[in-house]
PDB file of C-alpha atoms in Angstrom:
ATOM      1  CA  UNK A 738      92.540  95.938  86.118  1.00 75.00           C
ATOM      2  CA  UNK A 739      89.800  95.809  88.680  1.00 84.00           C
ATOM      3  CA  UNK A 740      89.120  98.504  91.220  1.00 90.00           C
ATOM      4  CA  UNK A 741      86.701  99.083  94.070  1.00 94.00           C
ATOM      5  CA  UNK A 742      85.975 102.584  95.311  1.00 95.00           C
ATOM      6  CA  UNK A 743      84.323 103.483  98.588  1.00 96.00           C
ATOM      7  CA  UNK A 744      84.285 107.286  98.609  1.00 95.00           C
ATOM      8  CA  UNK A 745      83.383 107.790 102.262  1.00 95.00           C
ATOM      9  CA  UNK A 746      85.878 106.972 104.993  1.00 94.00           C
ATOM     10  CA  UNK A 747      83.371 107.819 107.702  1.00 96.00           C
ATOM     11  CA  UNK A 748      79.610 107.973 107.637  1.00 97.00           C
ATOM     12  CA  UNK A 749      77.748 109.184 110.702  1.00 97.00           C
ATOM     13  CA  UNK A 750      73.989 108.809 110.967  1.00 97.00           C
ATOM     14  CA  UNK A 751      71.471 109.012 113.771  1.00 97.00           C
ATOM     15  CA  UNK A 752      69.735 105.936 115.040  1.00 97.00           C
ATOM     16  CA  UNK A 753      66.612 105.304 113.012  1.00 97.00           C
ATOM     17  CA  UNK A 754      67.880 107.224 109.968  1.00 98.00           C
ATOM     18  CA  UNK A 755      68.423 105.547 106.601  1.00 97.00           C
ATOM     19  CA  UNK A 756      71.895 104.387 105.698  1.00 97.00           C
ATOM     20  CA  UNK A 757      73.571 104.148 102.319  1.00 97.00           C
ATOM     21  CA  UNK A 758      77.173 103.062 102.015  1.00 98.00           C
ATOM     22  CA  UNK A 759      78.492 103.681  98.536  1.00 97.00           C
ATOM     23  CA  UNK A 760      80.538 101.289  96.458  1.00 97.00           C
ATOM     24  CA  UNK A 761      81.577 101.671  92.841  1.00 97.00           C
ATOM     25  CA  UNK A 762      83.648  99.250  90.879  1.00 95.00           C
ATOM     26  CA  UNK A 763      85.493  98.973  87.611  1.00 92.00           C
ATOM     27  CA  UNK A 764      85.877  95.642  85.914  1.00 87.00           C
ATOM     28  CA  UNK A 765      85.493  94.691  82.309  1.00 82.00           C
ATOM     29  CA  UNK A 766      83.923  91.299  82.921  1.00 80.00           C
ATOM     30  CA  UNK A 767      80.986  90.063  84.927  1.00 80.00           C
ATOM     31  CA  UNK A 768      81.763  90.713  88.600  1.00 82.00           C
ATOM     32  CA  UNK A 769      80.706  89.129  91.826  1.00 88.00           C
ATOM     33  CA  UNK A 770      80.215  91.730  94.506  1.00 92.00           C
ATOM     34  CA  UNK A 771      80.275  91.295  98.266  1.00 93.00           C
ATOM     35  CA  UNK A 772      79.909  93.367 101.398  1.00 95.00           C
ATOM     36  CA  UNK A 773      82.010  92.421 104.419  1.00 95.00           C
ATOM     37  CA  UNK A 774      81.619  93.864 107.907  1.00 96.00           C
ATOM     38  CA  UNK A 775      84.098  94.176 110.734  1.00 94.00           C
ATOM     39  CA  UNK A 776      82.681  94.928 114.164  1.00 94.00           C
ATOM     40  CA  UNK A 777      84.951  96.351 116.826  1.00 90.00           C
ATOM     41  CA  UNK A 778      87.655  93.848 117.823  1.00 84.00           C
ATOM     42  CA  UNK A 779      86.192  91.145 115.605  1.00 88.00           C
ATOM     43  CA  UNK A 780      87.297  89.551 112.372  1.00 90.00           C
ATOM     44  CA  UNK A 781      85.855  90.434 109.003  1.00 92.00           C
ATOM     45  CA  UNK A 782      82.806  88.461 108.054  1.00 92.00           C
ATOM     46  CA  UNK A 783      80.615  88.287 105.025  1.00 92.00           C
ATOM     47  CA  UNK A 784      77.495  90.418 105.248  1.00 94.00           C
ATOM     48  CA  UNK A 785      75.947  89.717 101.873  1.00 91.00           C
ATOM     49  CA  UNK A 786      76.683  88.969  98.232  1.00 88.00           C
ATOM     50  CA  UNK A 787      74.851  90.190  95.194  1.00 83.00           C
ATOM     51  CA  UNK A 788      74.114  86.794  93.685  1.00 78.00           C
ATOM     52  CA  UNK A 789      72.051  85.689  96.662  1.00 78.00           C
ATOM     53  CA  UNK A 790      69.841  88.791  96.628  1.00 74.00           C
ATOM     54  CA  UNK A 791      69.221  88.446 100.324  1.00 79.00           C
ATOM     55  CA  UNK A 792      68.676  90.838 103.189  1.00 81.00           C
ATOM     56  CA  UNK A 793      70.950  90.380 106.176  1.00 85.00           C
ATOM     57  CA  UNK A 794      70.378  92.313 109.410  1.00 90.00           C
ATOM     58  CA  UNK A 795      68.099  94.610 107.424  1.00 91.00           C
ATOM     59  CA  UNK A 796      70.796  95.466 104.878  1.00 94.00           C
ATOM     60  CA  UNK A 797      70.322  95.077 101.145  1.00 93.00           C
ATOM     61  CA  UNK A 798      72.504  95.810  98.156  1.00 93.00           C
ATOM     62  CA  UNK A 799      71.610  95.845  94.493  1.00 87.00           C
ATOM     63  CA  UNK A 800      74.108  95.466  91.716  1.00 89.00           C
ATOM     64  CA  UNK A 801      73.669  98.236  89.153  1.00 90.00           C
ATOM     65  CA  UNK A 802      75.771  97.309  86.157  1.00 88.00           C
ATOM     66  CA  UNK A 803      74.912 100.494  84.307  1.00 90.00           C
ATOM     67  CA  UNK A 804      76.286 102.650  87.093  1.00 91.00           C
ATOM     68  CA  UNK A 805      78.833 100.014  88.159  1.00 93.00           C
ATOM     69  CA  UNK A 806      77.655 100.357  91.730  1.00 94.00           C
ATOM     70  CA  UNK A 807      76.782  98.071  94.619  1.00 95.00           C
ATOM     71  CA  UNK A 808      75.580 100.397  97.351  1.00 96.00           C
ATOM     72  CA  UNK A 809      74.641  98.987 100.753  1.00 96.00           C
ATOM     73  CA  UNK A 810      71.385 100.245 102.219  1.00 96.00           C
ATOM     74  CA  UNK A 811      69.362  99.958 105.378  1.00 96.00           C
ATOM     75  CA  UNK A 812      66.150 101.892 106.020  1.00 96.00           C
ATOM     76  CA  UNK A 813      66.617 102.374 109.766  1.00 97.00           C
ATOM     77  CA  UNK A 814      70.070 102.373 111.329  1.00 97.00           C
ATOM     78  CA  UNK A 815      70.656 100.681 114.682  1.00 97.00           C
ATOM     79  CA  UNK A 816      73.476 101.314 117.132  1.00 97.00           C
ATOM     80  CA  UNK A 817      74.744  97.783 116.639  1.00 96.00           C
ATOM     81  CA  UNK A 818      75.324  98.551 112.962  1.00 97.00           C
ATOM     82  CA  UNK A 819      78.332 100.676 113.907  1.00 97.00           C
ATOM     83  CA  UNK A 820      81.264  98.934 112.250  1.00 97.00           C
ATOM     84  CA  UNK A 821      83.698  99.033 109.362  1.00 95.00           C
ATOM     85  CA  UNK A 822      82.187  97.990 106.038  1.00 97.00           C
ATOM     86  CA  UNK A 823      84.168  96.767 103.065  1.00 96.00           C
ATOM     87  CA  UNK A 824      82.930  96.322  99.535  1.00 96.00           C
ATOM     88  CA  UNK A 825      84.714  93.579  97.602  1.00 94.00           C
ATOM     89  CA  UNK A 826      84.807  92.440  94.017  1.00 91.00           C
ATOM     90  CA  UNK A 827      85.647  88.962  92.842  1.00 86.00           C
ATOM     91  CA  UNK A 828      86.812  88.702  89.266  1.00 78.00           C
ATOM     92  CA  UNK A 829      86.666  85.357  87.543  1.00 69.00           C
ATOM     93  CA  UNK A 830      89.367  86.439  85.132  1.00 62.00           C
ATOM     94  CA  UNK A 831      91.961  87.169  87.809  1.00 62.00           C
ATOM     95  CA  UNK A 832      90.531  84.680  90.288  1.00 70.00           C
ATOM     96  CA  UNK A 833      91.000  87.000  93.228  1.00 76.00           C
ATOM     97  CA  UNK A 834      89.152  89.441  95.435  1.00 84.00           C
ATOM     98  CA  UNK A 835      89.780  93.180  95.516  1.00 89.00           C
ATOM     99  CA  UNK A 836      88.622  95.119  98.546  1.00 91.00           C
ATOM    100  CA  UNK A 837      87.692  98.759  98.792  1.00 93.00           C
ATOM    101  CA  UNK A 838      89.268 101.021 101.381  1.00 93.00           C
ATOM    102  CA  UNK A 839      86.324 100.648 103.726  1.00 94.00           C
ATOM    103  CA  UNK A 840      83.733 102.952 105.264  1.00 96.00           C
ATOM    104  CA  UNK A 841      83.350 103.332 108.987  1.00 96.00           C
ATOM    105  CA  UNK A 842      79.678 103.595 109.904  1.00 97.00           C
ATOM    106  CA  UNK A 843      78.951 105.388 113.139  1.00 98.00           C
ATOM    107  CA  UNK A 844      75.373 105.281 114.369  1.00 97.00           C
ATOM    108  CA  UNK A 845      74.685 108.047 116.863  1.00 97.00           C
ATOM    109  CA  UNK A 846      72.176 107.209 119.612  1.00 94.00           C
TER     110      UNK A 846
ATOM    111  CA  UNK B 136      85.116  81.928 112.878  1.00 50.00           C
ATOM    112  CA  UNK B 137      87.410  79.804 115.029  1.00 64.00           C
ATOM    113  CA  UNK B 138      88.214  77.559 112.058  1.00 92.00           C
ATOM    114  CA  UNK B 139      90.852  80.027 110.890  1.00 96.00           C
ATOM    115  CA  UNK B 140      93.513  80.804 113.462  1.00 96.00           C
ATOM    116  CA  UNK B 141      96.522  83.088 113.417  1.00 97.00           C
ATOM    117  CA  UNK B 142      99.598  83.159 115.615  1.00 97.00           C
ATOM    118  CA  UNK B 143     100.835  85.310 117.174  1.00 96.00           C
ATOM    119  CA  UNK B 144      97.950  87.702 117.784  1.00 96.00           C
ATOM    120  CA  UNK B 145     100.247  90.548 118.687  1.00 96.00           C
ATOM    121  CA  UNK B 146     103.923  91.032 118.024  1.00 97.00           C
ATOM    122  CA  UNK B 147     106.387  93.828 118.552  1.00 97.00           C
ATOM    123  CA  UNK B 148     109.699  93.477 116.781  1.00 96.00           C
ATOM    124  CA  UNK B 149     112.682  95.594 115.855  1.00 96.00           C
ATOM    125  CA  UNK B 150     113.771  96.836 112.462  1.00 97.00           C
ATOM    126  CA  UNK B 151     115.825  94.248 110.604  1.00 97.00           C
ATOM    127  CA  UNK B 152     114.470  91.228 112.448  1.00 96.00           C
ATOM    128  CA  UNK B 153     112.979  88.261 110.669  1.00 96.00           C
ATOM    129  CA  UNK B 154     109.447  87.405 111.694  1.00 97.00           C
ATOM    130  CA  UNK B 155     106.952  84.763 110.697  1.00 97.00           C
ATOM    131  CA  UNK B 156     103.193  84.953 110.993  1.00 98.00           C
ATOM    132  CA  UNK B 157     101.318  81.688 110.872  1.00 98.00           C
ATOM    133  CA  UNK B 158      97.846  80.791 109.719  1.00 98.00           C
ATOM    134  CA  UNK B 159      96.046  77.496 110.150  1.00 97.00           C
ATOM    135  CA  UNK B 160      92.609  76.412 109.034  1.00 96.00           C
ATOM    136  CA  UNK B 161      90.418  73.440 109.738  1.00 95.00           C
ATOM    137  CA  UNK B 162      87.833  74.272 107.094  1.00 91.00           C
ATOM    138  CA  UNK B 163      89.425  72.118 104.416  1.00 91.00           C
ATOM    139  CA  UNK B 164      89.546  75.047 102.013  1.00 91.00           C
ATOM    140  CA  UNK B 165      91.905  74.995  99.083  1.00 90.00           C
ATOM    141  CA  UNK B 166      92.603  78.706  98.840  1.00 92.00           C
ATOM    142  CA  UNK B 167      94.437  80.844 101.379  1.00 94.00           C
ATOM    143  CA  UNK B 168      95.305  84.534 101.411  1.00 95.00           C
ATOM    144  CA  UNK B 169      97.355  87.065 103.328  1.00 97.00           C
ATOM    145  CA  UNK B 170      96.186  90.680 103.586  1.00 96.00           C
ATOM    146  CA  UNK B 171      97.362  93.698 105.466  1.00 96.00           C
ATOM    147  CA  UNK B 172      94.992  96.311 106.787  1.00 93.00           C
ATOM    148  CA  UNK B 173      96.043  99.926 107.188  1.00 91.00           C
ATOM    149  CA  UNK B 174      93.856 102.865 108.195  1.00 83.00           C
ATOM    150  CA  UNK B 175      92.551 104.614 105.108  1.00 81.00           C
ATOM    151  CA  UNK B 176      93.958 101.971 102.778  1.00 85.00           C
ATOM    152  CA  UNK B 177      91.641  99.111 103.573  1.00 86.00           C
ATOM    153  CA  UNK B 178      92.680  95.551 102.886  1.00 91.00           C
ATOM    154  CA  UNK B 179      95.485  94.895 100.461  1.00 92.00           C
ATOM    155  CA  UNK B 180      96.430  91.468  99.164  1.00 92.00           C
ATOM    156  CA  UNK B 181      99.997  90.369  99.852  1.00 95.00           C
ATOM    157  CA  UNK B 182     100.068  86.772  98.618  1.00 95.00           C
ATOM    158  CA  UNK B 183      97.556  84.087  97.779  1.00 93.00           C
ATOM    159  CA  UNK B 184      97.692  80.354  97.221  1.00 93.00           C
ATOM    160  CA  UNK B 185      95.212  78.181  95.378  1.00 90.00           C
ATOM    161  CA  UNK B 186      96.813  74.962  96.574  1.00 89.00           C
ATOM    162  CA  UNK B 187     100.078  73.738  98.066  1.00 91.00           C
ATOM    163  CA  UNK B 188     101.962  74.080  94.781  1.00 91.00           C
ATOM    164  CA  UNK B 189     100.365  77.287  93.589  1.00 92.00           C
ATOM    165  CA  UNK B 190     101.493  80.558  95.174  1.00 94.00           C
ATOM    166  CA  UNK B 191     100.905  83.972  93.670  1.00 92.00           C
ATOM    167  CA  UNK B 192     101.955  87.504  94.454  1.00 93.00           C
ATOM    168  CA  UNK B 193      99.336  90.028  95.362  1.00 91.00           C
ATOM    169  CA  UNK B 194      99.464  93.766  94.945  1.00 88.00           C
ATOM    170  CA  UNK B 195     102.007  94.444  97.716  1.00 94.00           C
ATOM    171  CA  UNK B 196     104.309  91.424  97.925  1.00 95.00           C
ATOM    172  CA  UNK B 197     107.634  93.296  98.135  1.00 95.00           C
ATOM    173  CA  UNK B 198     109.347  92.640 101.446  1.00 95.00           C
ATOM    174  CA  UNK B 199     107.252  89.555 102.145  1.00 97.00           C
ATOM    175  CA  UNK B 200     107.493  85.852 101.386  1.00 97.00           C
ATOM    176  CA  UNK B 201     105.132  82.953 102.040  1.00 97.00           C
ATOM    177  CA  UNK B 202     105.161  79.226 102.490  1.00 97.00           C
ATOM    178  CA  UNK B 203     102.255  76.838 102.039  1.00 96.00           C
ATOM    179  CA  UNK B 204     103.424  73.935 104.169  1.00 91.00           C
ATOM    180  CA  UNK B 205     100.203  71.987 103.813  1.00 94.00           C
ATOM    181  CA  UNK B 206      96.675  72.614 102.660  1.00 93.00           C
ATOM    182  CA  UNK B 207      95.859  73.807 106.149  1.00 95.00           C
ATOM    183  CA  UNK B 208      98.881  76.048 106.783  1.00 97.00           C
ATOM    184  CA  UNK B 209     100.033  79.252 105.135  1.00 98.00           C
ATOM    185  CA  UNK B 210     102.841  81.297 106.677  1.00 98.00           C
ATOM    186  CA  UNK B 211     103.870  84.862 105.958  1.00 98.00           C
ATOM    187  CA  UNK B 212     107.468  85.957 106.553  1.00 97.00           C
ATOM    188  CA  UNK B 213     109.072  89.337 106.786  1.00 96.00           C
ATOM    189  CA  UNK B 214     112.749  88.656 106.110  1.00 92.00           C
ATOM    190  CA  UNK B 215     113.933  92.004 107.417  1.00 96.00           C
ATOM    191  CA  UNK B 216     111.133  93.946 109.069  1.00 96.00           C
ATOM    192  CA  UNK B 217     110.830  97.694 108.565  1.00 96.00           C
ATOM    193  CA  UNK B 218     108.606 100.209 110.367  1.00 96.00           C
ATOM    194  CA  UNK B 219     106.223 100.714 107.438  1.00 95.00           C
ATOM    195  CA  UNK B 220     105.271  97.056 107.743  1.00 97.00           C
ATOM    196  CA  UNK B 221     103.532  97.922 110.978  1.00 97.00           C
ATOM    197  CA  UNK B 222      99.932  96.896 110.299  1.00 96.00           C
ATOM    198  CA  UNK B 223      97.157  94.456 111.059  1.00 95.00           C
ATOM    199  CA  UNK B 224      97.631  91.250 109.087  1.00 97.00           C
ATOM    200  CA  UNK B 225      94.771  88.962 108.165  1.00 96.00           C
ATOM    201  CA  UNK B 226      94.755  85.458 106.812  1.00 97.00           C
ATOM    202  CA  UNK B 227      91.723  84.240 104.907  1.00 95.00           C
ATOM    203  CA  UNK B 228      90.530  81.045 103.261  1.00 94.00           C
ATOM    204  CA  UNK B 229      87.992  80.173 100.630  1.00 90.00           C
ATOM    205  CA  UNK B 230      86.673  77.335  98.573  1.00 83.00           C
ATOM    206  CA  UNK B 231      87.128  78.233  94.965  1.00 72.00           C
ATOM    207  CA  UNK B 232      85.629  81.589  94.210  1.00 65.00           C
ATOM    208  CA  UNK B 233      83.198  81.884  97.065  1.00 70.00           C
ATOM    209  CA  UNK B 234      83.080  83.727 100.357  1.00 83.00           C
ATOM    210  CA  UNK B 235      86.325  84.319 102.221  1.00 89.00           C
ATOM    211  CA  UNK B 236      86.677  83.356 105.876  1.00 93.00           C
ATOM    212  CA  UNK B 237      89.013  85.501 107.887  1.00 95.00           C
ATOM    213  CA  UNK B 238      91.248  84.847 110.836  1.00 96.00           C
ATOM    214  CA  UNK B 239      91.267  87.119 113.879  1.00 94.00           C
ATOM    215  CA  UNK B 240      94.269  89.120 112.691  1.00 95.00           C
ATOM    216  CA  UNK B 241      97.829  89.672 113.890  1.00 96.00           C
ATOM    217  CA  UNK B 242      98.807  93.126 115.054  1.00 96.00           C
ATOM    218  CA  UNK B 243     102.449  93.660 114.117  1.00 97.00           C
ATOM    219  CA  UNK B 244     104.491  96.616 115.279  1.00 97.00           C
ATOM    220  CA  UNK B 245     107.978  97.198 113.923  1.00 97.00           C
ATOM    221  CA  UNK B 246     110.031  99.667 115.950  1.00 96.00           C
TER     222      UNK B 246
END
């Protein structure tokens, strides 16, 4: 079975401070990992995926297969980053996506 | 993304009533999904469909049923609503195994 764990329900940081949202997964195969973001009163939208190795809105995430992690990082938090963040795993074997429980990021001015 | 729409956006209903939530998409995607979102529990998959003739249960399908009327339409039904089905419901679509596109959500309250 596949599982995605986001240990923090709420993460509060000051504006300008570094941010790290944790995500760990368990899956026996080769996973595809994603980060989705949900801003207040908006629908979920894709933030980034590990296969594209891109930086979106200053966020990056590296897949660490040894630690089975896909943590989301940003060097300097902005107020507009305040949102709910979901880590998600797509498994080719089960052909479906499993979401973590989400972490609410609160950036304090 | 306005290409995935959900109706109604808000609904209050009583215990025991039958209710249907509808999802439509103009993206031409083959796959459609229904999730519910609860505080502290994140997004949980209810049902998913890879095409009109392929419907699969997710992790929390009990108490729910679905219908894929066409490639563009995927409806979720609660045959006899109960209070613990109060949640935010999201529809999503995807092409194959790629990124999922979400609808705006339906806030359902069962009293």
